[in-house]
C-alpha cells in the first residue's frame, strides 16, 4: 500500500484517516512486521488490524556471504517462488541490488536471468520488502551499517513492470517511510523506449542506467534481441530527450564479451555514439554462467578498451565483479523458482570453476 492506500484502508474500516499514516509509518519507517509492536494503537485496533491485513510479503530462505563481504539473499514469496537480492558493501556505503521480476522476458543472450523466461512480475510490496528485510538483517549482523543506495539491477526488467516500479519508488523515497534519497536510487533498463519516455514524466526521479552493451545495431541485435524493436537510434533519441536532473548523468552499462564487442573499434564507436550525452560508462566484464557461449575478455583487452574510451573523452569505469564466488555478480542471478507445492525445482547449475582475474578496483 502507498501512504494514500493506507489512509483509504483506515477510513474503510471506520477509523480516522491519521490511523492509516500511523500504521504505514510503523511498516515503512520502522520496519515493524508485527501488529503487536504498533504501540500507539489500542488493543482493539491492533486486533482488528491483525485480522484484516498482513504485513510483509517475503521471508529470507537463505543467505550466502561472499569472501568480499557481498551477501546474496534468497527470498521466498507468499506463493512459494524464490527471488534474489544482493547487498554489496563498498567502504562506508552499502548498495542493495533488488529484483523487479521473477525471471525476465527480454532474453539478452549473455544473461543468466534470461534463461528463466518471465515467471511473473513482483508487486510493489515484494519490491520494497527486499529492502526492509535487508535493512533488518543488517541491523542484526552489522549494526551501524545502513543501506545507502538501491539499484534495480537484480532479476528482471523494471520497465516491463512499470506500475509496480513507480509505486515501489514512491514508497521507498517517501519522507515518512524509508526516506531513501532519489539520487541514491538507480533504475536499470535494457532500453524500452516508450516506457523510458513515460518515466521521464514521473515526479519521482531516480537515476537512470541503460544497458547498452554494443554501439552498433548489428552487434546489439545479436546480443539483445530487444534492439530489433527499439534500435540504438531510437534509444539514443529517447535518452537525449530525457529530462535529466541538474548535475546528474545517465549511466551506460556495457558488458564486455570477448570477440563480440570488446575491440578498440567498438570503443571508438561507443565514444562517438555517446559524444555530447551527459553520461558515464560502467564496463562490466562478462560474468560467466553455464548455458552461455561467451567469454570474458582478457585483462589486457579490458584495459585497452577502457583506455581507448578515456582517450576519446568518455568517462569510463570498470566494475569489479562483486560476489561472483556465490553467483551474486551482474547477470548471475538465476535461481529456479520453488514449485507451487513447496518442493524445490532444480537450481540452474551456476557454479563453475574459473580463474579469478583479479581486476583492479576502479570507480
Ligand atoms: N534488466 C535490467 C536490469 C537487470 S540486468 C537491465 O538489463 O538493465 C543488470 C545488468 O547486468 C545489465 O546491465 C546487464 O547488461 C548486466 N548483465 C547481464 N548478464 C551479465 C553477465 N553475465 N555478466 C555481466 N553483466 C551482465
Ligand atoms: Fe533481462 Fe536485464 Fe538480463 Fe536482459 S540483462 S535478460 S533485460 S535481466
mmCIF file of C-alpha atoms and ligand atoms in Angstrom:
data_model
loop_
_atom_site.group_PDB
_atom_site.id
_atom_site.type_symbol
_atom_site.label_atom_id
_atom_site.label_comp_id
_atom_site.label_asym_id
_atom_site.label_seq_id
_atom_site.Cartn_x
_atom_site.Cartn_y
_atom_site.Cartn_z
ATOM 1 C CA UNK A 1 0.000 0.000 0.000
ATOM 2 C CA UNK A 2 1.083 3.520 -0.704
ATOM 3 C CA UNK A 3 0.569 6.000 2.135
ATOM 4 C CA UNK A 4 -2.673 7.118 0.454
ATOM 5 C CA UNK A 5 -3.811 3.471 0.146
ATOM 6 C CA UNK A 6 -3.200 3.013 3.869
ATOM 7 C CA UNK A 7 -5.263 6.097 4.706
ATOM 8 C CA UNK A 8 -8.104 4.910 2.485
ATOM 9 C CA UNK A 9 -7.861 1.495 4.122
ATOM 10 C CA UNK A 10 -8.137 3.043 7.603
ATOM 11 C CA UNK A 11 -11.192 5.045 6.576
ATOM 12 C CA UNK A 12 -12.765 1.908 5.036
ATOM 13 C CA UNK A 13 -12.562 0.289 8.473
ATOM 14 C CA UNK A 14 -14.331 3.253 10.024
ATOM 15 C CA UNK A 15 -11.137 4.623 11.592
ATOM 16 C CA UNK A 16 -9.811 8.134 11.300
ATOM 17 C CA UNK A 17 -7.524 8.804 8.367
ATOM 18 C CA UNK A 18 -4.432 9.504 10.512
ATOM 19 C CA UNK A 19 -4.508 5.887 11.744
ATOM 20 C CA UNK A 20 -3.557 4.869 8.214
ATOM 21 C CA UNK A 21 -0.457 7.051 8.362
ATOM 22 C CA UNK A 22 0.466 5.766 11.824
ATOM 23 C CA UNK A 23 0.331 2.179 10.628
ATOM 24 C CA UNK A 24 2.135 2.991 7.396
ATOM 25 C CA UNK A 25 4.984 4.649 9.295
ATOM 26 C CA UNK A 26 5.396 1.602 11.523
ATOM 27 C CA UNK A 27 5.798 -0.621 8.489
ATOM 28 C CA UNK A 28 7.865 1.566 6.195
ATOM 29 C CA UNK A 29 9.907 3.800 8.524
ATOM 30 C CA UNK A 30 10.418 1.373 11.413
ATOM 31 C CA UNK A 31 10.243 -1.984 9.649
ATOM 32 C CA UNK A 32 7.682 -3.385 12.082
ATOM 33 C CA UNK A 33 6.239 -6.697 10.876
ATOM 34 C CA UNK A 34 4.064 -7.491 13.862
ATOM 35 C CA UNK A 35 0.924 -5.502 14.679
ATOM 36 C CA UNK A 36 1.590 -6.016 18.405
ATOM 37 C CA UNK A 37 4.601 -3.688 18.145
ATOM 38 C CA UNK A 38 2.431 -0.771 16.995
ATOM 39 C CA UNK A 39 2.312 0.748 20.442
ATOM 40 C CA UNK A 40 0.271 3.841 19.559
ATOM 41 C CA UNK A 41 -2.705 1.672 18.537
ATOM 42 C CA UNK A 42 -5.012 0.385 21.240
ATOM 43 C CA UNK A 43 -5.621 -3.306 21.773
ATOM 44 C CA UNK A 44 -8.883 -3.475 19.820
ATOM 45 C CA UNK A 45 -7.445 -1.612 16.863
ATOM 46 C CA UNK A 46 -4.431 -3.919 16.810
ATOM 47 C CA UNK A 47 -6.658 -6.991 16.899
ATOM 48 C CA UNK A 48 -8.810 -5.720 14.052
ATOM 49 C CA UNK A 49 -5.754 -4.776 12.005
ATOM 50 C CA UNK A 50 -4.173 -8.198 12.507
ATOM 51 C CA UNK A 51 -7.386 -9.750 11.223
ATOM 52 C CA UNK A 52 -7.717 -7.508 8.168
ATOM 53 C CA UNK A 53 -4.155 -7.022 6.964
ATOM 54 C CA UNK A 54 -0.884 -8.833 6.520
ATOM 55 C CA UNK A 55 2.492 -7.142 6.814
ATOM 56 C CA UNK A 56 5.473 -8.135 4.704
ATOM 57 C CA UNK A 57 5.478 -10.155 1.519
ATOM 58 C CA UNK A 58 8.739 -12.068 1.753
ATOM 59 C CA UNK A 59 10.783 -14.247 4.066
ATOM 60 C CA UNK A 60 14.508 -14.932 3.963
ATOM 61 C CA UNK A 61 15.036 -18.506 2.822
ATOM 62 C CA UNK A 62 18.804 -18.467 2.555
ATOM 63 C CA UNK A 63 21.767 -16.171 2.567
ATOM 64 C CA UNK A 64 25.244 -16.600 1.190
ATOM 65 C CA UNK A 65 28.176 -14.382 2.093
ATOM 66 C CA UNK A 66 30.976 -13.852 -0.396
ATOM 67 C CA UNK A 67 34.650 -13.592 0.524
ATOM 68 C CA UNK A 68 34.382 -9.903 -0.431
ATOM 69 C CA UNK A 69 31.506 -9.310 2.020
ATOM 70 C CA UNK A 70 28.747 -9.320 -0.588
ATOM 71 C CA UNK A 71 25.591 -11.031 0.671
ATOM 72 C CA UNK A 72 23.155 -12.775 -1.613
ATOM 73 C CA UNK A 73 19.694 -13.294 -0.159
ATOM 74 C CA UNK A 74 17.256 -15.810 -1.498
ATOM 75 C CA UNK A 75 13.793 -14.635 -0.555
ATOM 76 C CA UNK A 76 10.549 -16.541 -0.655
ATOM 77 C CA UNK A 77 7.311 -15.003 -1.860
ATOM 78 C CA UNK A 78 3.942 -15.966 -0.386
ATOM 79 C CA UNK A 79 3.218 -18.152 -3.407
ATOM 80 C CA UNK A 80 6.430 -20.098 -2.851
ATOM 81 C CA UNK A 81 8.590 -18.516 -5.551
ATOM 82 C CA UNK A 82 12.211 -17.529 -4.972
ATOM 83 C CA UNK A 83 13.784 -14.205 -5.769
ATOM 84 C CA UNK A 84 17.277 -12.890 -5.217
ATOM 85 C CA UNK A 85 18.621 -9.657 -3.822
ATOM 86 C CA UNK A 86 22.245 -8.734 -3.244
ATOM 87 C CA UNK A 87 23.874 -6.486 -0.622
ATOM 88 C CA UNK A 88 27.188 -5.012 -1.691
ATOM 89 C CA UNK A 89 29.350 -3.231 0.896
ATOM 90 C CA UNK A 90 31.678 -0.582 -0.520
ATOM 91 C CA UNK A 91 33.578 1.324 2.143
ATOM 92 C CA UNK A 92 31.006 3.159 4.257
ATOM 93 C CA UNK A 93 28.319 2.635 1.652
ATOM 94 C CA UNK A 94 26.112 -0.397 1.148
ATOM 95 C CA UNK A 95 24.312 -0.824 -2.136
ATOM 96 C CA UNK A 96 21.395 -3.187 -2.419
ATOM 97 C CA UNK A 97 20.637 -4.683 -5.802
ATOM 98 C CA UNK A 98 16.941 -5.565 -5.942
ATOM 99 C CA UNK A 99 14.816 -7.639 -8.302
ATOM 100 C CA UNK A 100 11.738 -6.340 -10.073
ATOM 101 C CA UNK A 101 10.501 -9.564 -11.670
ATOM 102 C CA UNK A 102 10.864 -13.307 -11.251
ATOM 103 C CA UNK A 103 12.857 -14.137 -14.372
ATOM 104 C CA UNK A 104 12.829 -11.774 -17.336
ATOM 105 C CA UNK A 105 11.250 -11.702 -20.790
ATOM 106 C CA UNK A 106 13.926 -9.673 -22.534
ATOM 107 C CA UNK A 107 16.192 -12.559 -23.489
ATOM 108 C CA UNK A 108 19.589 -10.908 -23.597
ATOM 109 C CA UNK A 109 21.881 -13.650 -24.803
ATOM 110 C CA UNK A 110 24.604 -13.181 -22.179
ATOM 111 C CA UNK A 111 22.358 -13.032 -19.074
ATOM 112 C CA UNK A 112 21.556 -15.930 -16.730
ATOM 113 C CA UNK A 113 18.204 -14.441 -15.655
ATOM 114 C CA UNK A 114 17.032 -14.540 -19.275
ATOM 115 C CA UNK A 115 17.218 -18.335 -19.197
ATOM 116 C CA UNK A 116 14.310 -18.445 -16.744
ATOM 117 C CA UNK A 117 11.963 -16.593 -19.065
ATOM 118 C CA UNK A 118 9.429 -14.380 -17.336
ATOM 119 C CA UNK A 119 7.699 -16.169 -14.471
ATOM 120 C CA UNK A 120 5.849 -13.150 -13.099
ATOM 121 C CA UNK A 121 6.081 -9.522 -12.075
ATOM 122 C CA UNK A 122 6.802 -8.686 -8.456
ATOM 123 C CA UNK A 123 4.194 -6.481 -6.834
ATOM 124 C CA UNK A 124 5.256 -3.224 -5.191
ATOM 125 C CA UNK A 125 5.156 -4.869 -1.753
ATOM 126 C CA UNK A 126 7.564 -7.581 -2.883
ATOM 127 C CA UNK A 127 9.919 -4.993 -4.348
ATOM 128 C CA UNK A 128 10.077 -2.832 -1.208
ATOM 129 C CA UNK A 129 10.123 -5.773 1.200
ATOM 130 C CA UNK A 130 13.510 -6.814 -0.219
ATOM 131 C CA UNK A 131 14.835 -3.548 1.190
ATOM 132 C CA UNK A 132 13.084 -3.904 4.549
ATOM 133 C CA UNK A 133 14.297 -7.467 5.110
ATOM 134 C CA UNK A 134 17.842 -6.492 4.198
ATOM 135 C CA UNK A 135 17.629 -3.428 6.444
ATOM 136 C CA UNK A 136 16.596 -5.628 9.364
ATOM 137 C CA UNK A 137 19.254 -8.206 8.615
ATOM 138 C CA UNK A 138 21.992 -5.578 8.514
ATOM 139 C CA UNK A 139 20.826 -4.149 11.847
ATOM 140 C CA UNK A 140 21.381 -7.603 13.321
ATOM 141 C CA UNK A 141 24.610 -8.678 11.658
ATOM 142 C CA UNK A 142 26.390 -5.366 11.123
ATOM 143 C CA UNK A 143 24.938 -2.736 13.452
ATOM 144 C CA UNK A 144 25.796 0.729 12.223
ATOM 145 C CA UNK A 145 25.822 -0.250 8.556
ATOM 146 C CA UNK A 146 22.830 1.055 6.636
ATOM 147 C CA UNK A 147 21.623 0.610 3.099
ATOM 148 C CA UNK A 148 22.733 3.790 1.356
ATOM 149 C CA UNK A 149 21.946 3.033 -2.280
ATOM 150 C CA UNK A 150 19.410 0.957 -4.154
ATOM 151 C CA UNK A 151 19.841 -0.295 -7.692
ATOM 152 C CA UNK A 152 17.090 -2.018 -9.662
ATOM 153 C CA UNK A 153 19.623 -4.314 -11.298
ATOM 154 C CA UNK A 154 18.652 -7.714 -9.931
ATOM 155 C CA UNK A 155 16.381 -10.133 -11.726
ATOM 156 C CA UNK A 156 14.011 -8.669 -14.255
ATOM 157 C CA UNK A 157 13.422 -5.675 -16.475
ATOM 158 C CA UNK A 158 11.973 -2.927 -14.235
ATOM 159 C CA UNK A 159 10.280 -1.074 -17.072
ATOM 160 C CA UNK A 160 8.362 -4.239 -18.000
ATOM 161 C CA UNK A 161 6.769 -3.946 -14.550
ATOM 162 C CA UNK A 162 6.170 -0.233 -14.807
ATOM 163 C CA UNK A 163 3.327 0.463 -12.381
ATOM 164 C CA UNK A 164 4.876 -1.580 -9.580
ATOM 165 C CA UNK A 165 8.243 0.032 -10.250
ATOM 166 C CA UNK A 166 6.797 3.521 -9.842
ATOM 167 C CA UNK A 167 4.793 2.579 -6.787
ATOM 168 C CA UNK A 168 7.832 0.989 -5.147
ATOM 169 C CA UNK A 169 9.938 4.095 -5.875
ATOM 170 C CA UNK A 170 7.288 6.354 -4.388
ATOM 171 C CA UNK A 171 7.131 4.199 -1.277
ATOM 172 C CA UNK A 172 10.895 3.845 -0.771
ATOM 173 C CA UNK A 173 11.574 7.547 -1.313
ATOM 174 C CA UNK A 174 8.701 8.807 0.846
ATOM 175 C CA UNK A 175 9.953 11.039 3.670
ATOM 176 C CA UNK A 176 7.508 9.424 6.059
ATOM 177 C CA UNK A 177 8.800 5.943 5.236
ATOM 178 C CA UNK A 178 12.215 4.531 4.364
ATOM 179 C CA UNK A 179 13.334 8.019 3.254
ATOM 180 C CA UNK A 180 15.716 6.924 0.527
ATOM 181 C CA UNK A 181 17.126 9.867 -1.387
ATOM 182 C CA UNK A 182 16.026 9.721 -5.015
ATOM 183 C CA UNK A 183 19.582 10.439 -6.167
ATOM 184 C CA UNK A 184 20.680 7.260 -4.381
ATOM 185 C CA UNK A 185 18.267 5.060 -6.289
ATOM 186 C CA UNK A 186 19.035 3.803 -9.795
ATOM 187 C CA UNK A 187 16.730 2.062 -12.253
ATOM 188 C CA UNK A 188 18.498 -0.012 -14.895
ATOM 189 C CA UNK A 189 16.809 -0.877 -18.167
ATOM 190 C CA UNK A 190 17.568 -2.687 -21.369
ATOM 191 C CA UNK A 191 16.022 0.280 -23.176
ATOM 192 C CA UNK A 192 12.238 0.076 -23.538
ATOM 193 C CA UNK A 193 11.809 3.343 -25.376
ATOM 194 C CA UNK A 194 8.092 4.144 -24.756
ATOM 195 C CA UNK A 195 8.468 3.366 -21.054
ATOM 196 C CA UNK A 196 11.604 5.478 -20.834
ATOM 197 C CA UNK A 197 9.640 8.384 -22.232
ATOM 198 C CA UNK A 198 6.946 7.781 -19.640
ATOM 199 C CA UNK A 199 9.491 7.542 -16.822
ATOM 200 C CA UNK A 200 10.814 10.968 -17.740
ATOM 201 C CA UNK A 201 7.399 12.451 -16.916
ATOM 202 C CA UNK A 202 7.128 10.990 -13.404
ATOM 203 C CA UNK A 203 7.532 13.127 -10.302
ATOM 204 C CA UNK A 204 9.768 10.522 -8.683
ATOM 205 C CA UNK A 205 13.261 10.976 -10.158
ATOM 206 C CA UNK A 206 15.603 8.006 -9.780
ATOM 207 C CA UNK A 207 18.912 7.796 -11.620
ATOM 208 C CA UNK A 208 18.815 6.078 -14.940
ATOM 209 C CA UNK A 209 21.130 3.289 -16.105
ATOM 210 C CA UNK A 210 20.829 1.872 -19.592
ATOM 211 C CA UNK A 211 22.258 -1.477 -20.635
ATOM 212 C CA UNK A 212 23.729 -0.535 -23.972
ATOM 213 C CA UNK A 213 26.286 -3.328 -24.398
ATOM 214 C CA UNK A 214 27.004 -2.527 -28.043
ATOM 215 C CA UNK A 215 27.478 0.658 -30.041
ATOM 216 C CA UNK A 216 26.195 -0.660 -33.368
ATOM 217 C CA UNK A 217 22.876 -2.263 -34.282
ATOM 218 C CA UNK A 218 24.402 -5.362 -35.813
ATOM 219 C CA UNK A 219 26.041 -6.448 -32.557
ATOM 220 C CA UNK A 220 23.234 -5.208 -30.320
ATOM 221 C CA UNK A 221 20.613 -7.033 -32.435
ATOM 222 C CA UNK A 222 22.565 -10.206 -31.825
ATOM 223 C CA UNK A 223 23.144 -9.957 -28.078
ATOM 224 C CA UNK A 224 19.998 -8.015 -27.108
ATOM 225 C CA UNK A 225 17.089 -9.016 -29.350
ATOM 226 C CA UNK A 226 15.082 -6.083 -27.963
ATOM 227 C CA UNK A 227 17.269 -3.897 -30.186
ATOM 228 C CA UNK A 228 15.337 -5.167 -33.195
ATOM 229 C CA UNK A 229 12.332 -3.343 -31.790
ATOM 230 C CA UNK A 230 13.988 -0.252 -30.333
ATOM 231 C CA UNK A 231 17.316 0.170 -32.025
ATOM 232 C CA UNK A 232 20.215 2.320 -30.952
ATOM 233 C CA UNK A 233 18.982 5.338 -32.922
ATOM 234 C CA UNK A 234 15.544 5.260 -31.253
ATOM 235 C CA UNK A 235 17.080 4.609 -27.845
ATOM 236 C CA UNK A 236 19.556 7.477 -28.106
ATOM 237 C CA UNK A 237 16.840 9.844 -29.344
ATOM 238 C CA UNK A 238 14.724 8.991 -26.278
ATOM 239 C CA UNK A 239 17.705 9.437 -23.967
ATOM 240 C CA UNK A 240 18.689 12.773 -25.474
ATOM 241 C CA UNK A 241 15.116 13.953 -24.829
ATOM 242 C CA UNK A 242 15.082 12.534 -21.285
ATOM 243 C CA UNK A 243 14.686 15.314 -18.691
ATOM 244 C CA UNK A 244 17.840 14.761 -16.631
ATOM 245 C CA UNK A 245 18.090 16.434 -13.265
ATOM 246 C CA UNK A 246 20.838 19.003 -12.805
ATOM 247 C CA UNK A 247 24.258 17.518 -12.113
ATOM 248 C CA UNK A 248 23.058 14.044 -13.000
ATOM 249 C CA UNK A 249 24.355 11.749 -15.700
ATOM 250 C CA UNK A 250 22.942 8.717 -17.431
ATOM 251 C CA UNK A 251 24.929 5.568 -16.690
ATOM 252 C CA UNK A 252 25.516 3.252 -19.617
ATOM 253 C CA UNK A 253 26.302 -0.338 -18.775
ATOM 254 C CA UNK A 254 28.484 -2.165 -21.213
ATOM 255 C CA UNK A 255 29.035 -5.877 -20.627
ATOM 256 C CA UNK A 256 32.343 -6.806 -22.256
ATOM 257 C CA UNK A 257 32.134 -10.023 -24.267
ATOM 258 C CA UNK A 258 35.355 -11.383 -25.765
ATOM 259 C CA UNK A 259 35.448 -11.089 -29.529
ATOM 260 C CA UNK A 260 31.919 -9.671 -29.671
ATOM 261 C CA UNK A 261 32.036 -6.052 -28.505
ATOM 262 C CA UNK A 262 35.476 -5.546 -26.953
ATOM 263 C CA UNK A 263 37.647 -4.283 -29.812
ATOM 264 C CA UNK A 264 39.222 -0.838 -29.978
ATOM 265 C CA UNK A 265 36.924 -0.152 -32.908
ATOM 266 C CA UNK A 266 33.947 -0.890 -30.646
ATOM 267 C CA UNK A 267 35.387 1.509 -28.057
ATOM 268 C CA UNK A 268 35.737 4.235 -30.672
ATOM 269 C CA UNK A 269 32.163 3.665 -31.868
ATOM 270 C CA UNK A 270 30.944 3.866 -28.291
ATOM 271 C CA UNK A 271 32.778 7.120 -27.642
ATOM 272 C CA UNK A 272 31.368 8.573 -30.850
ATOM 273 C CA UNK A 273 27.824 7.443 -30.067
ATOM 274 C CA UNK A 274 27.891 8.980 -26.596
ATOM 275 C CA UNK A 275 29.629 12.227 -27.527
ATOM 276 C CA UNK A 276 27.634 15.153 -26.170
ATOM 277 C CA UNK A 277 25.489 12.972 -23.880
ATOM 278 C CA UNK A 278 25.813 13.714 -20.135
ATOM 279 C CA UNK A 279 26.847 10.233 -19.133
ATOM 280 C CA UNK A 280 29.381 7.794 -17.807
ATOM 281 C CA UNK A 281 30.021 4.229 -18.836
ATOM 282 C CA UNK A 282 30.328 1.285 -16.498
ATOM 283 C CA UNK A 283 32.253 -1.535 -18.111
ATOM 284 C CA UNK A 284 31.203 -4.921 -16.758
ATOM 285 C CA UNK A 285 33.480 -7.764 -17.827
ATOM 286 C CA UNK A 286 31.103 -10.622 -18.577
ATOM 287 C CA UNK A 287 30.424 -12.833 -15.555
ATOM 288 C CA UNK A 288 30.323 -16.471 -16.559
ATOM 289 C CA UNK A 289 27.406 -18.809 -16.150
ATOM 290 C CA UNK A 290 26.601 -22.057 -17.910
ATOM 291 C CA UNK A 291 24.408 -22.136 -20.988
ATOM 292 C CA UNK A 292 26.045 -19.041 -22.448
ATOM 293 C CA UNK A 293 28.543 -19.187 -25.234
ATOM 294 C CA UNK A 294 30.508 -16.112 -24.282
ATOM 295 C CA UNK A 295 33.849 -15.479 -22.652
ATOM 296 C CA UNK A 296 35.211 -12.719 -20.511
ATOM 297 C CA UNK A 297 37.864 -10.725 -22.394
ATOM 298 C CA UNK A 298 41.468 -10.866 -21.231
ATOM 299 C CA UNK A 299 42.633 -8.273 -18.716
ATOM 300 C CA UNK A 300 44.668 -6.652 -21.486
ATOM 301 C CA UNK A 301 41.628 -6.345 -23.757
ATOM 302 C CA UNK A 302 39.550 -4.884 -20.920
ATOM 303 C CA UNK A 303 42.193 -2.310 -20.032
ATOM 304 C CA UNK A 304 42.757 -1.488 -23.706
ATOM 305 C CA UNK A 305 39.028 -0.896 -24.219
ATOM 306 C CA UNK A 306 38.779 1.325 -21.184
ATOM 307 C CA UNK A 307 41.860 3.349 -22.093
ATOM 308 C CA UNK A 308 40.575 3.911 -25.614
ATOM 309 C CA UNK A 309 37.249 5.214 -24.272
ATOM 310 C CA UNK A 310 39.041 7.523 -21.868
ATOM 311 C CA UNK A 311 41.439 8.734 -24.549
ATOM 312 C CA UNK A 312 38.407 9.705 -26.602
ATOM 313 C CA UNK A 313 36.962 11.668 -23.697
ATOM 314 C CA UNK A 314 34.362 9.200 -22.430
ATOM 315 C CA UNK A 315 34.267 8.788 -18.609
ATOM 316 C CA UNK A 316 34.554 5.042 -18.204
ATOM 317 C CA UNK A 317 34.712 2.934 -15.050
ATOM 318 C CA UNK A 318 35.464 -0.709 -14.632
ATOM 319 C CA UNK A 319 33.111 -2.655 -12.376
ATOM 320 C CA UNK A 320 34.970 -5.273 -10.438
ATOM 321 C CA UNK A 321 32.839 -8.370 -10.072
ATOM 322 C CA UNK A 322 31.336 -8.484 -6.591
ATOM 323 C CA UNK A 323 30.132 -11.700 -5.056
ATOM 324 C CA UNK A 324 30.998 -13.771 -8.107
ATOM 325 C CA UNK A 325 32.129 -16.655 -5.893
ATOM 326 C CA UNK A 326 28.490 -17.005 -4.778
ATOM 327 C CA UNK A 327 26.996 -16.222 -8.196
ATOM 328 C CA UNK A 328 25.755 -12.870 -6.997
ATOM 329 C CA UNK A 329 27.509 -10.754 -9.633
ATOM 330 C CA UNK A 330 25.733 -8.988 -12.515
ATOM 331 C CA UNK A 331 23.900 -11.392 -14.746
ATOM 332 C CA UNK A 332 24.354 -14.418 -12.499
ATOM 333 C CA UNK A 333 21.016 -14.249 -10.676
ATOM 334 C CA UNK A 334 19.000 -17.173 -11.884
ATOM 335 C CA UNK A 335 17.768 -19.351 -9.077
ATOM 336 C CA UNK A 336 14.982 -21.597 -10.124
ATOM 337 C CA UNK A 337 11.676 -20.697 -8.554
ATOM 338 C CA UNK A 338 10.224 -23.038 -5.988
ATOM 339 C CA UNK A 339 7.325 -25.002 -7.311
ATOM 340 C CA UNK A 340 3.834 -24.300 -6.008
ATOM 341 C CA UNK A 341 3.820 -27.384 -3.756
ATOM 342 C CA UNK A 342 6.881 -26.009 -1.981
ATOM 343 C CA UNK A 343 9.305 -28.577 -3.315
ATOM 344 C CA UNK A 344 12.485 -27.239 -4.771
ATOM 345 C CA UNK A 345 12.773 -27.192 -8.510
ATOM 346 C CA UNK A 346 16.340 -27.867 -9.616
ATOM 347 C CA UNK A 347 18.699 -24.952 -9.360
ATOM 348 C CA UNK A 348 20.414 -23.859 -12.508
ATOM 349 C CA UNK A 349 23.922 -25.245 -12.003
ATOM 350 C CA UNK A 350 25.550 -21.853 -11.852
ATOM 351 C CA UNK A 351 28.805 -22.525 -10.098
ATOM 352 C CA UNK A 352 31.687 -23.277 -12.356
ATOM 353 C CA UNK A 353 35.402 -23.224 -11.576
ATOM 354 C CA UNK A 354 37.400 -20.484 -13.144
ATOM 355 C CA UNK A 355 40.406 -18.294 -12.655
ATOM 356 C CA UNK A 356 39.771 -15.087 -10.727
ATOM 357 C CA UNK A 357 41.281 -12.466 -12.971
ATOM 358 C CA UNK A 358 41.925 -10.002 -10.137
ATOM 359 C CA UNK A 359 40.755 -6.908 -11.932
ATOM 360 C CA UNK A 360 41.820 -3.583 -10.489
ATOM 361 C CA UNK A 361 39.261 -1.693 -8.422
ATOM 362 C CA UNK A 362 38.147 1.454 -10.200
ATOM 363 C CA UNK A 363 35.342 3.999 -9.625
HETATM 364 N N1 LIG B 1 17.078 -5.790 -16.773
HETATM 365 C C1 LIG B 1 17.804 -4.631 -16.414
HETATM 366 C C2 LIG B 1 18.402 -4.710 -15.033
HETATM 367 C C3 LIG B 1 18.967 -6.039 -14.619
HETATM 368 S S1 LIG B 1 20.366 -6.628 -15.513
HETATM 369 C C4 LIG B 1 18.874 -4.320 -17.432
HETATM 370 O O1 LIG B 1 19.130 -5.138 -18.303
HETATM 371 O O2 LIG B 1 19.424 -3.224 -17.359
HETATM 372 C C5 LIG B 1 21.678 -5.687 -14.757
HETATM 373 C C6 LIG B 1 22.941 -5.570 -15.601
HETATM 374 O O3 LIG B 1 23.627 -6.808 -15.672
HETATM 375 C C7 LIG B 1 22.689 -5.148 -17.040
HETATM 376 O O4 LIG B 1 23.462 -4.009 -17.345
HETATM 377 C C8 LIG B 1 23.185 -6.328 -17.862
HETATM 378 O O5 LIG B 1 23.698 -5.878 -19.082
HETATM 379 C C9 LIG B 1 24.212 -6.937 -16.942
HETATM 380 N N2 LIG B 1 24.476 -8.357 -17.170
HETATM 381 C C10 LIG B 1 23.609 -9.312 -17.518
HETATM 382 N N3 LIG B 1 24.235 -10.508 -17.614
HETATM 383 C C11 LIG B 1 25.536 -10.288 -17.329
HETATM 384 C C12 LIG B 1 26.682 -11.141 -17.215
HETATM 385 N N4 LIG B 1 26.595 -12.451 -17.420
HETATM 386 N N5 LIG B 1 27.849 -10.577 -16.877
HETATM 387 C C13 LIG B 1 27.944 -9.252 -16.618
HETATM 388 N N6 LIG B 1 26.889 -8.411 -16.675
HETATM 389 C C14 LIG B 1 25.702 -8.921 -17.028
HETATM 390 FE FE1 LIG B 2 16.528 -9.131 -18.535
HETATM 391 FE FE2 LIG B 2 18.411 -7.311 -17.900
HETATM 392 FE FE3 LIG B 2 19.032 -9.929 -18.128
HETATM 393 FE FE4 LIG B 2 18.445 -8.511 -20.309
HETATM 394 S S1 LIG B 2 20.208 -8.178 -18.939
HETATM 395 S S2 LIG B 2 17.653 -10.568 -19.821
HETATM 396 S S3 LIG B 2 16.859 -7.151 -19.535
HETATM 397 S S4 LIG B 2 17.665 -9.017 -16.628
#
